[in-house]
Short mmCIF file of C-alpha atoms and ligand atoms in Angstrom, two decimals:
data_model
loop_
_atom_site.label_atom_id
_atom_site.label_comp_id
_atom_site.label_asym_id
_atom_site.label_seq_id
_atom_site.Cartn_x
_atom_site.Cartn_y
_atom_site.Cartn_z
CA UNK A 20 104.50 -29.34 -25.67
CA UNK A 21 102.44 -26.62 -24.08
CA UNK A 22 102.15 -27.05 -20.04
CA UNK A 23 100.23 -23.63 -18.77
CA UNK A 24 100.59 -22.32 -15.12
CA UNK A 25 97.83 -24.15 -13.21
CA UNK A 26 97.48 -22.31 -9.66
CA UNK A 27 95.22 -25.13 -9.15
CA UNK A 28 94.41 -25.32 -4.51
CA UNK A 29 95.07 -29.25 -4.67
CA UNK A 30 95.64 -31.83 -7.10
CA UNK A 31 98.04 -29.28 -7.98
CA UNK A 32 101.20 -28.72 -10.26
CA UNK A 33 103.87 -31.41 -9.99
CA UNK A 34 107.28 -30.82 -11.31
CA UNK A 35 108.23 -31.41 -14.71
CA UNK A 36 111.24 -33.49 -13.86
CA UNK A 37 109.20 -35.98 -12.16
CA UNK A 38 106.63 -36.36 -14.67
CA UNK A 39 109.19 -37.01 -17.59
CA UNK A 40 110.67 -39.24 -15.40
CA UNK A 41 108.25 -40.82 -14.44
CA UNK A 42 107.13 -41.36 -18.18
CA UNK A 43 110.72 -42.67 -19.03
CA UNK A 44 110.20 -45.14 -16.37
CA UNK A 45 106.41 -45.81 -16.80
CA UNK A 46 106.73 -49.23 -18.62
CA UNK A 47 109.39 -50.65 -17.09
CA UNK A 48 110.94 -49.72 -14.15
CA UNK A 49 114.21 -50.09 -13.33
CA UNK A 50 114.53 -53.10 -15.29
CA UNK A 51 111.58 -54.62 -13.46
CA UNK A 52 109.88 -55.41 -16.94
CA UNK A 53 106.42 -53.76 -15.31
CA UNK A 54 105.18 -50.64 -14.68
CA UNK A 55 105.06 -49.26 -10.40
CA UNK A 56 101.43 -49.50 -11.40
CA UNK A 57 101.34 -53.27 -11.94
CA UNK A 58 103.61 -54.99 -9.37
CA UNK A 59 103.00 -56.79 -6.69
CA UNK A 60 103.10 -54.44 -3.16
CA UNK A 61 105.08 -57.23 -1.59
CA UNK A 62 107.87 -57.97 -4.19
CA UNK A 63 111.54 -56.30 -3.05
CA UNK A 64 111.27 -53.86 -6.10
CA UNK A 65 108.66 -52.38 -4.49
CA UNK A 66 109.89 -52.43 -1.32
CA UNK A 67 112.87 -50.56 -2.28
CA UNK A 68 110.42 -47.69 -3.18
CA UNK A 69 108.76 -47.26 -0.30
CA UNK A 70 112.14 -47.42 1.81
CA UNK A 71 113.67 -45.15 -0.35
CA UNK A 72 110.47 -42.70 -0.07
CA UNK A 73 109.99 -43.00 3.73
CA UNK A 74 114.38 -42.53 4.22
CA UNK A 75 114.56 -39.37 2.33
CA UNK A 76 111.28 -37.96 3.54
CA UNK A 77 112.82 -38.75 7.20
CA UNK A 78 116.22 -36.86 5.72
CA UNK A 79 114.50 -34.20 3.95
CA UNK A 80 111.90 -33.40 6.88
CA UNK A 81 114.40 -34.61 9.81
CA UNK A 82 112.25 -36.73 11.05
CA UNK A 83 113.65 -38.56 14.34
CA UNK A 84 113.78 -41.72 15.31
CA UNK A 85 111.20 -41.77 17.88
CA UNK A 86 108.55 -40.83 14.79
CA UNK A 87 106.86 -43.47 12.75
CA UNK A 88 105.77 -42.55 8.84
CA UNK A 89 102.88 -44.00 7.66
CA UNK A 90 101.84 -44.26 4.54
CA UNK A 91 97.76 -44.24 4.06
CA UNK A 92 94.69 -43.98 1.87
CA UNK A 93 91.58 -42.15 2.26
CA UNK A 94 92.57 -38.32 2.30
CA UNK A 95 93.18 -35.74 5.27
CA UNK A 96 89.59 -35.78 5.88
CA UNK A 97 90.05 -39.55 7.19
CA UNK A 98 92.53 -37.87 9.49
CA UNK A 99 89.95 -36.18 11.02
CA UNK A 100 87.99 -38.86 11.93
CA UNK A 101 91.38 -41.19 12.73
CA UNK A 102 93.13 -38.89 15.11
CA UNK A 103 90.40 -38.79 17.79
CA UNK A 104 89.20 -42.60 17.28
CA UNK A 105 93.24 -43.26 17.62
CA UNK A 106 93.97 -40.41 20.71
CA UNK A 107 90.77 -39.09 22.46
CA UNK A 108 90.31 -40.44 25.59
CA UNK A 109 88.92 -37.72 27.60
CA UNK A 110 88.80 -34.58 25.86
CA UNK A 111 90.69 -32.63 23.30
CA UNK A 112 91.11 -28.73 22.02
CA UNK A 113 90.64 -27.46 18.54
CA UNK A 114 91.38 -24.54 16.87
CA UNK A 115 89.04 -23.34 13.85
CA UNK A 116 90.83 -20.98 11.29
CA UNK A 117 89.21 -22.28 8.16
CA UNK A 118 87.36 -24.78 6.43
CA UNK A 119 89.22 -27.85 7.08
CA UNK A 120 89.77 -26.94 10.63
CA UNK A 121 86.22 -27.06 11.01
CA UNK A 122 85.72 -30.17 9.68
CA UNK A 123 87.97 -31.77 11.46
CA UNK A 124 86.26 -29.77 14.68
CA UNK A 125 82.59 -31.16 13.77
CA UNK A 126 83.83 -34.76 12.89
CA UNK A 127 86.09 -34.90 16.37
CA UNK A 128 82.55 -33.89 18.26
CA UNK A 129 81.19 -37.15 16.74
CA UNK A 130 83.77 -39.42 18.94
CA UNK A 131 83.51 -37.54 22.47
CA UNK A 132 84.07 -34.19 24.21
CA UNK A 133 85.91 -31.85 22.26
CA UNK A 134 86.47 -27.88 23.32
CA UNK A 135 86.74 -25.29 20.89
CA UNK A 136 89.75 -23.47 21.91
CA UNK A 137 89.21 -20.64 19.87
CA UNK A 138 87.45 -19.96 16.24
CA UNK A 139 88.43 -16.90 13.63
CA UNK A 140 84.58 -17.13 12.73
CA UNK A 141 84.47 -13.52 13.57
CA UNK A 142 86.87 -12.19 11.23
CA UNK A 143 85.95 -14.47 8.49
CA UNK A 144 88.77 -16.61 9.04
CA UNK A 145 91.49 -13.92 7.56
CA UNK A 146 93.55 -13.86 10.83
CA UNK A 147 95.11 -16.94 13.24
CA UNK A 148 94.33 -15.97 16.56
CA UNK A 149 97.06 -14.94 18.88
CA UNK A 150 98.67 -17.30 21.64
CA UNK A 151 96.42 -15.17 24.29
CA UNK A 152 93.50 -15.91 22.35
CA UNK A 153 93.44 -19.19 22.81
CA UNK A 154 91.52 -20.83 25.96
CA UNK A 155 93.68 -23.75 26.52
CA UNK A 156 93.49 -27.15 28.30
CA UNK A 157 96.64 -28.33 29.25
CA UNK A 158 95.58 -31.65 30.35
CA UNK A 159 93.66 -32.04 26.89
CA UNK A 160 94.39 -35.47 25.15
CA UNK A 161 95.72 -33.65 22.36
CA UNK A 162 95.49 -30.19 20.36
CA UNK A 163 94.53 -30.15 16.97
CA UNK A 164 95.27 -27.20 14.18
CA UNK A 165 95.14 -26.78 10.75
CA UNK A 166 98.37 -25.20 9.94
CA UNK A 167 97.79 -23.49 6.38
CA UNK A 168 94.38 -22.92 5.92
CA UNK A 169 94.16 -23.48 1.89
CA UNK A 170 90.91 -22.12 1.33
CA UNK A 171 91.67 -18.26 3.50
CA UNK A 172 95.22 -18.29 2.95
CA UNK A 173 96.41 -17.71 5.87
CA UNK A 174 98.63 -19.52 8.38
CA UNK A 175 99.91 -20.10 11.77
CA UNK A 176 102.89 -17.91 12.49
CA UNK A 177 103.94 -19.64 15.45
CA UNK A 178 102.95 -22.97 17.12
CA UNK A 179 100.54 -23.25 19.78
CA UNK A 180 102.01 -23.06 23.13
CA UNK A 181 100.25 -26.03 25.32
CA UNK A 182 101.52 -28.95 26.93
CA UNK A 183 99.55 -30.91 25.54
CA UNK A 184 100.55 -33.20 22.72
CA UNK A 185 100.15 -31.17 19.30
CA UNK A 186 98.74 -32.33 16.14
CA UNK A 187 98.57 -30.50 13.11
CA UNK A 188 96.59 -30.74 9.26
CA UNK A 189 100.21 -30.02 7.13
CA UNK A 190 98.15 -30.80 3.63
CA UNK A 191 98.87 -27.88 1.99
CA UNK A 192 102.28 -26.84 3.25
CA UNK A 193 104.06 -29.96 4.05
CA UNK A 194 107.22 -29.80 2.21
CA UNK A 195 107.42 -25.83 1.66
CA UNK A 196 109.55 -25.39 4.13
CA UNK A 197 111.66 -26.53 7.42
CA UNK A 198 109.75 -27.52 10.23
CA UNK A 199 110.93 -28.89 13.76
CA UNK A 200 108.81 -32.41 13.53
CA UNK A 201 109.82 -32.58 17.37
CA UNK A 202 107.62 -29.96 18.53
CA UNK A 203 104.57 -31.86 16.98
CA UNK A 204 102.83 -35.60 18.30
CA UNK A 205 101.43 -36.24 15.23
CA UNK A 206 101.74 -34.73 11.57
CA UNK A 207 99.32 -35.58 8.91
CA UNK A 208 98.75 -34.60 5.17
CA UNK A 209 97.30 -35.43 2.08
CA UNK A 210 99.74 -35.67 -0.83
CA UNK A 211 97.53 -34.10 -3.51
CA UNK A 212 99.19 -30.35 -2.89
CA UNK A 213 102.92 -30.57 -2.34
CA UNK A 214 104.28 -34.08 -2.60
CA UNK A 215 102.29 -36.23 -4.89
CA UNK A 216 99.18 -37.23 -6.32
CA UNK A 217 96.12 -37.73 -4.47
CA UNK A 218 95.47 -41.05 -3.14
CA UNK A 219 98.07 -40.90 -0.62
CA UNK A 220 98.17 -39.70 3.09
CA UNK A 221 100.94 -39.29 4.73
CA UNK A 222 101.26 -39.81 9.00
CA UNK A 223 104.21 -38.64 10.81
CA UNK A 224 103.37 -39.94 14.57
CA UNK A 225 105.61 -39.94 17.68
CA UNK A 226 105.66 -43.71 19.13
CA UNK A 227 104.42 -43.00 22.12
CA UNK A 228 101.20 -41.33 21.87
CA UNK A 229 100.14 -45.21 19.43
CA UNK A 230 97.88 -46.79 21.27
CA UNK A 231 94.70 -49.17 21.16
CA UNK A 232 91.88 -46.98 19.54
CA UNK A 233 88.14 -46.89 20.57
CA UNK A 234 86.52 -50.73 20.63
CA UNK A 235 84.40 -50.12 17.35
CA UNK A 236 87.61 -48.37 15.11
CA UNK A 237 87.58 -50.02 11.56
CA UNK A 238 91.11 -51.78 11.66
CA UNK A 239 92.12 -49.61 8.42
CA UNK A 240 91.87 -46.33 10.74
CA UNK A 241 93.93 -47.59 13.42
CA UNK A 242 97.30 -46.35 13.77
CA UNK A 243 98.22 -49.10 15.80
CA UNK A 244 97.77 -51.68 12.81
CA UNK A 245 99.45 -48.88 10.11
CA UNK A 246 102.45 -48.55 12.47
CA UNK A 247 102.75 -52.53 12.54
CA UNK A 248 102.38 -53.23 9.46
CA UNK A 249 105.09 -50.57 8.46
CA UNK A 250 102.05 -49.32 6.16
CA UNK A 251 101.59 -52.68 4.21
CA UNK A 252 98.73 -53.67 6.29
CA UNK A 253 97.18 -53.79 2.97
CA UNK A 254 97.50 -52.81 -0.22
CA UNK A 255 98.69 -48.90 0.46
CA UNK A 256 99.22 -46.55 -2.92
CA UNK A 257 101.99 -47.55 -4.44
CA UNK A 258 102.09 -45.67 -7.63
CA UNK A 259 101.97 -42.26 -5.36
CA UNK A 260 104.51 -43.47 -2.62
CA UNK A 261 106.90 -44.05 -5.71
CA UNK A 262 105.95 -40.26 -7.07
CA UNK A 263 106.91 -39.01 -3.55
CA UNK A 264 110.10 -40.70 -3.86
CA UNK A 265 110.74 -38.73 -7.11
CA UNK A 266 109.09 -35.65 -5.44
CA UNK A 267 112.05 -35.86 -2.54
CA UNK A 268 114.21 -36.56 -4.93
CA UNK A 269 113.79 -33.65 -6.67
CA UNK A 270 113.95 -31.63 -3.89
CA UNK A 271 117.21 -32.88 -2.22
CA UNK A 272 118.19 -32.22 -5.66
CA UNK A 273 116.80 -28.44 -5.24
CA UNK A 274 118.83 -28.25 -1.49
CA UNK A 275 116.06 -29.48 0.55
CA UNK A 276 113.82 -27.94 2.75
CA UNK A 277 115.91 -24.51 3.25
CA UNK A 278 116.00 -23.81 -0.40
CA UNK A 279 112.72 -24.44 -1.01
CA UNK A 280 111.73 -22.47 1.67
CA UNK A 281 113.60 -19.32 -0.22
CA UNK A 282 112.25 -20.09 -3.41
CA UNK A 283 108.91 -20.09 -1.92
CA UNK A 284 109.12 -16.69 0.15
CA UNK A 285 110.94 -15.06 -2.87
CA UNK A 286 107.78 -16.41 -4.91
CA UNK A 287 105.04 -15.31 -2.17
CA UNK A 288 106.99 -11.97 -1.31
CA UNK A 289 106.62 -11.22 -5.49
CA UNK A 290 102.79 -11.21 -5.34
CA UNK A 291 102.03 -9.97 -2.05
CA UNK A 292 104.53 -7.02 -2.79
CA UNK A 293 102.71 -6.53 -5.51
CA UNK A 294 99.37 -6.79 -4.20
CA UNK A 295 100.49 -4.66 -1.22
CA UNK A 296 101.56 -1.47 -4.07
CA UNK A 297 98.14 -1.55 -5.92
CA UNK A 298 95.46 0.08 -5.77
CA UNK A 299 93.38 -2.27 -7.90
CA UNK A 300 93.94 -5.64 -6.39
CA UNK A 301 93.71 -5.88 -2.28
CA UNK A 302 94.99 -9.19 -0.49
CA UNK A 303 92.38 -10.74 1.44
CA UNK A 304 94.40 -12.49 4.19
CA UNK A 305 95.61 -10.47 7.41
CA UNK A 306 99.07 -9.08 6.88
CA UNK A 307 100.50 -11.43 9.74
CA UNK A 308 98.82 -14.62 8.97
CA UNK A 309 99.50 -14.40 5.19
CA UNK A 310 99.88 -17.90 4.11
CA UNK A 311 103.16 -19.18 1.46
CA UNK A 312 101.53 -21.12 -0.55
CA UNK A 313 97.97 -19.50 -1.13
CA UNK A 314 97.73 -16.38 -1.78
CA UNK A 315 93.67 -14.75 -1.62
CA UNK A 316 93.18 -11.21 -2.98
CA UNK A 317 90.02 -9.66 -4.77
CA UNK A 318 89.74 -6.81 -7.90
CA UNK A 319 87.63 -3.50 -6.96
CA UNK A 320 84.10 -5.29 -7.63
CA UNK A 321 82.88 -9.15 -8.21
CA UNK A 322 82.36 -7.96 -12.05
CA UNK A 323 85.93 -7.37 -11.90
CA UNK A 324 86.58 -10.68 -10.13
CA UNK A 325 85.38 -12.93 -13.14
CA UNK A 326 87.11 -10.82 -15.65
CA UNK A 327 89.93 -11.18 -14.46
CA UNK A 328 89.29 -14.99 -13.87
CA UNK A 329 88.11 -14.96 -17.31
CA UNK A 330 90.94 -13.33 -19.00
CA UNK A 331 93.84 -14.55 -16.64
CA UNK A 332 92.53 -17.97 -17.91
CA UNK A 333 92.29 -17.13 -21.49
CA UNK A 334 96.23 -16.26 -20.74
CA UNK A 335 97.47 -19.33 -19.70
CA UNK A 336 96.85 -18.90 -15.94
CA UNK A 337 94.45 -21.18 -15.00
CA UNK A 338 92.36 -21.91 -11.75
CA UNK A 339 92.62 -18.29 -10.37
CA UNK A 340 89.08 -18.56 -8.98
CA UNK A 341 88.86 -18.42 -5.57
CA UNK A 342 86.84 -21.28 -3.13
CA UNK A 343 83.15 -20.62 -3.67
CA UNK A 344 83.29 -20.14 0.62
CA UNK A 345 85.68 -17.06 -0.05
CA UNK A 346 84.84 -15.92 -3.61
CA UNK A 347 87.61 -13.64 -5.47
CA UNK A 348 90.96 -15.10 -6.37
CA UNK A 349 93.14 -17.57 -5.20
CA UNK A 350 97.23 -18.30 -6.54
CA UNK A 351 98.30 -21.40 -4.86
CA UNK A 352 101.76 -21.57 -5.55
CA UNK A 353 103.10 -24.76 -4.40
CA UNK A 354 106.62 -26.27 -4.74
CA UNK A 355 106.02 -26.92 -8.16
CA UNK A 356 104.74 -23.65 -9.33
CA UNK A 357 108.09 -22.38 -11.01
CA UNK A 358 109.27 -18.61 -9.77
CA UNK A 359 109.03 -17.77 -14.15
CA UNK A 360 104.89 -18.59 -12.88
CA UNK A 361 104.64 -15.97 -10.78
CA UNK A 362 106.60 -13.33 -11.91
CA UNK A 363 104.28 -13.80 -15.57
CA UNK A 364 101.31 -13.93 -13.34
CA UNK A 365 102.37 -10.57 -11.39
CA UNK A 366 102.94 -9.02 -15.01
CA UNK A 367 99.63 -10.35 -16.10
CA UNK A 368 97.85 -8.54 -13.07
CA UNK A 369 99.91 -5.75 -13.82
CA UNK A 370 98.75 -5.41 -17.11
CA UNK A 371 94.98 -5.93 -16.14
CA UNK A 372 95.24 -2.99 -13.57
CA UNK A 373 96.43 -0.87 -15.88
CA UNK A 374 93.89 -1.58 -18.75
CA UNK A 375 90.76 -1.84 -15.94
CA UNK A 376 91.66 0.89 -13.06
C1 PLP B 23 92.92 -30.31 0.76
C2 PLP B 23 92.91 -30.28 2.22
C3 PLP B 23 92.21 -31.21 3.00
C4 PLP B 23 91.34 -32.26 2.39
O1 PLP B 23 92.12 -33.24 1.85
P1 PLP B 23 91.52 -34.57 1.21
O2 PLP B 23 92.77 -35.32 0.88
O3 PLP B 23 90.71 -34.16 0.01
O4 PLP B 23 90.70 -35.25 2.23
C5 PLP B 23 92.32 -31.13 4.37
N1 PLP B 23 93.08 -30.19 4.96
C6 PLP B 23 93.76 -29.27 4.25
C7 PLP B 23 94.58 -28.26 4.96
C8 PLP B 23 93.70 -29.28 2.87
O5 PLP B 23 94.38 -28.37 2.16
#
């Protein structure tokens, strides 16, 4: 067997554990005679899975009591479009640090009156802008931020001070580490970088801010009928609800959230150390917004760039390239990415200064 280190932004590594696991239960589960893939999303086998998923993802995030979890299709980028149809009733802030958060800016505008609290356009999205720089209304219907920007690797180092009821784009670091799910209305994330395959979008929303959505909402985007249903409105994805079980699994197994969170800054700290001592390779992101999980840095010229794409690739590393938006290099270096990943990528990089400086 020959599995390579795949710093792939999202569908990204999964663990090893819960692939061969999920093999040695792929064609008959628990004594079930069927594959996850092939039974019915109403039979109590089933069922079991997606209680099982949504009580340790409540244990492993804390998640109180007052939250529901919801279990949907269609990506983050139906988020963008669900959360105002779902909570806009007069007007709402947003915060633009990145790609996605612009997305989710331009497709908000679509549904009513949305204020730009403050953009990093300026500095080419490599810095979160600072609690004064953000023009805030606190009688908004909600504020919305993106909290790891995957494509500029960078993220928020401290939550948005507002009264107003927060919600937040966790894609791509849901699951790195703790976070206090109180201090947030609404959570959302697609699985595809840190919990599970894509197909799967998973909703963390406090019960009170569920309410009746705009008249025209498709019923599929309300929360309202999700919430209900307990996500079995229809048919939701069942074969990556039951890899996010073996996800959590895995990391309770690990220690949880805490754990992970050390393995991850021991990880990050290994390349932007490293990155930080050369002379060949600069990091991209602002020192104080430098995100966990992906890590953007650049090679003295763009000829030097796609070497070192090229070669890092021909080594076993693949997916270095960074997002066409950015250019340069991107790790992302997920849960899954194994600390032996890094540290042979950091000697890799190592080795290419040396032979290219
Ligand atoms: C990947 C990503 C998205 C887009 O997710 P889809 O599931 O492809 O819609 C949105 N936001 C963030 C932060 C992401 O990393």
């Amino acid at each position: 067997m020959s599995r390579i280190y795949n710093f792939s932004a999202g569908p990204s590594m999964l663990p090893l554990e819960v692939l061969n696991r999920a093999a040695a239960e792929m064609t008959d589960y628990a004594g079930s005679g069927m594959s996850v893939m092939e039974m019915s999303h109403r039979s109590k086998v089933f069922q079991s899975i997606v209680d099982d998923a949504e009580a340790r993802l409540r244990r492993v995030m804390g998640i109180p009591d007052n939250y529901d979890v919801l279990f949907l299709q269609g990506g983050a980028s139906t988020q963008f479009a669900m959360v105002p149809m779902n909570l806009l009733k007069t007007t709402a802030d947003y915060v633009v640090t990145g790609e996605f958060a612009d997305k989710s800016y331009k497709e908000a505008c679509k549904y009513g009156s949305i204020r730009l609290a403050a953009t990093g356009e300026a500095n080419n999205f490599t810095k979160i802008p600072s609690q004064d720089e953000l023009t805030l209304n606190p009688d908004a219907d909600y504020i919305h931020i993106c909290q790891n920007n995957t494509i500029y690797g960078t993220t928020w180092p401290y939550l948005p001070q507002t009264p107003a009821p927060l919600v937040a784009d966790l894609s791509s670091c849901i699951l790195s580490e703790p976070v206090d799910v109180s201090k947030y209305a609404l959570i959302y994330a697609g699985a595809q970088k840190n919990m599970a395959p894509a197909g799967l979008t998973v909703v963390i929303i406090r019960q009170d801010i569920i309410s009746d959505p705009m008249p025209a909402t498709p019923t599929m985007l309300s929360y309202k009928v999700h919430a209900k249903a307990k996500s079995m409105y229809n048919t939701p994805p069942c074969y990556q609800i039951y890899i996010l079980k073996l996800v959590l699994e895995w990391l309770e197994d690990l220690g949880g959230l805490g754990a992970m969170q050390k393995r991850n800054q021991y990880k990050a700290g290994l390349l932007y150390d490293y990155l930080d001592r050369s002379s060949f390779f600069r990091p991209i992101a602002d020192p104080a917004s430098r995100s966990m999980m992906n890590v953007t840095f650049k090679a003295p010229t763009e000829e030097l760039d796609a070497a070192f794409v090229k070669a890092s690739s021909a080594a076993g590393f693949s997916n270095l390239k960074g997002h066409r938006l950015v250019g340069h290099m991107r790790a992302s270096i997920y849960n899954a990415m194994p600390v032996e990943g890094v540290e042979a990528l950091v000697k890799f990089m190592a080795d290419f200064e040396k032979q290219n400086a």
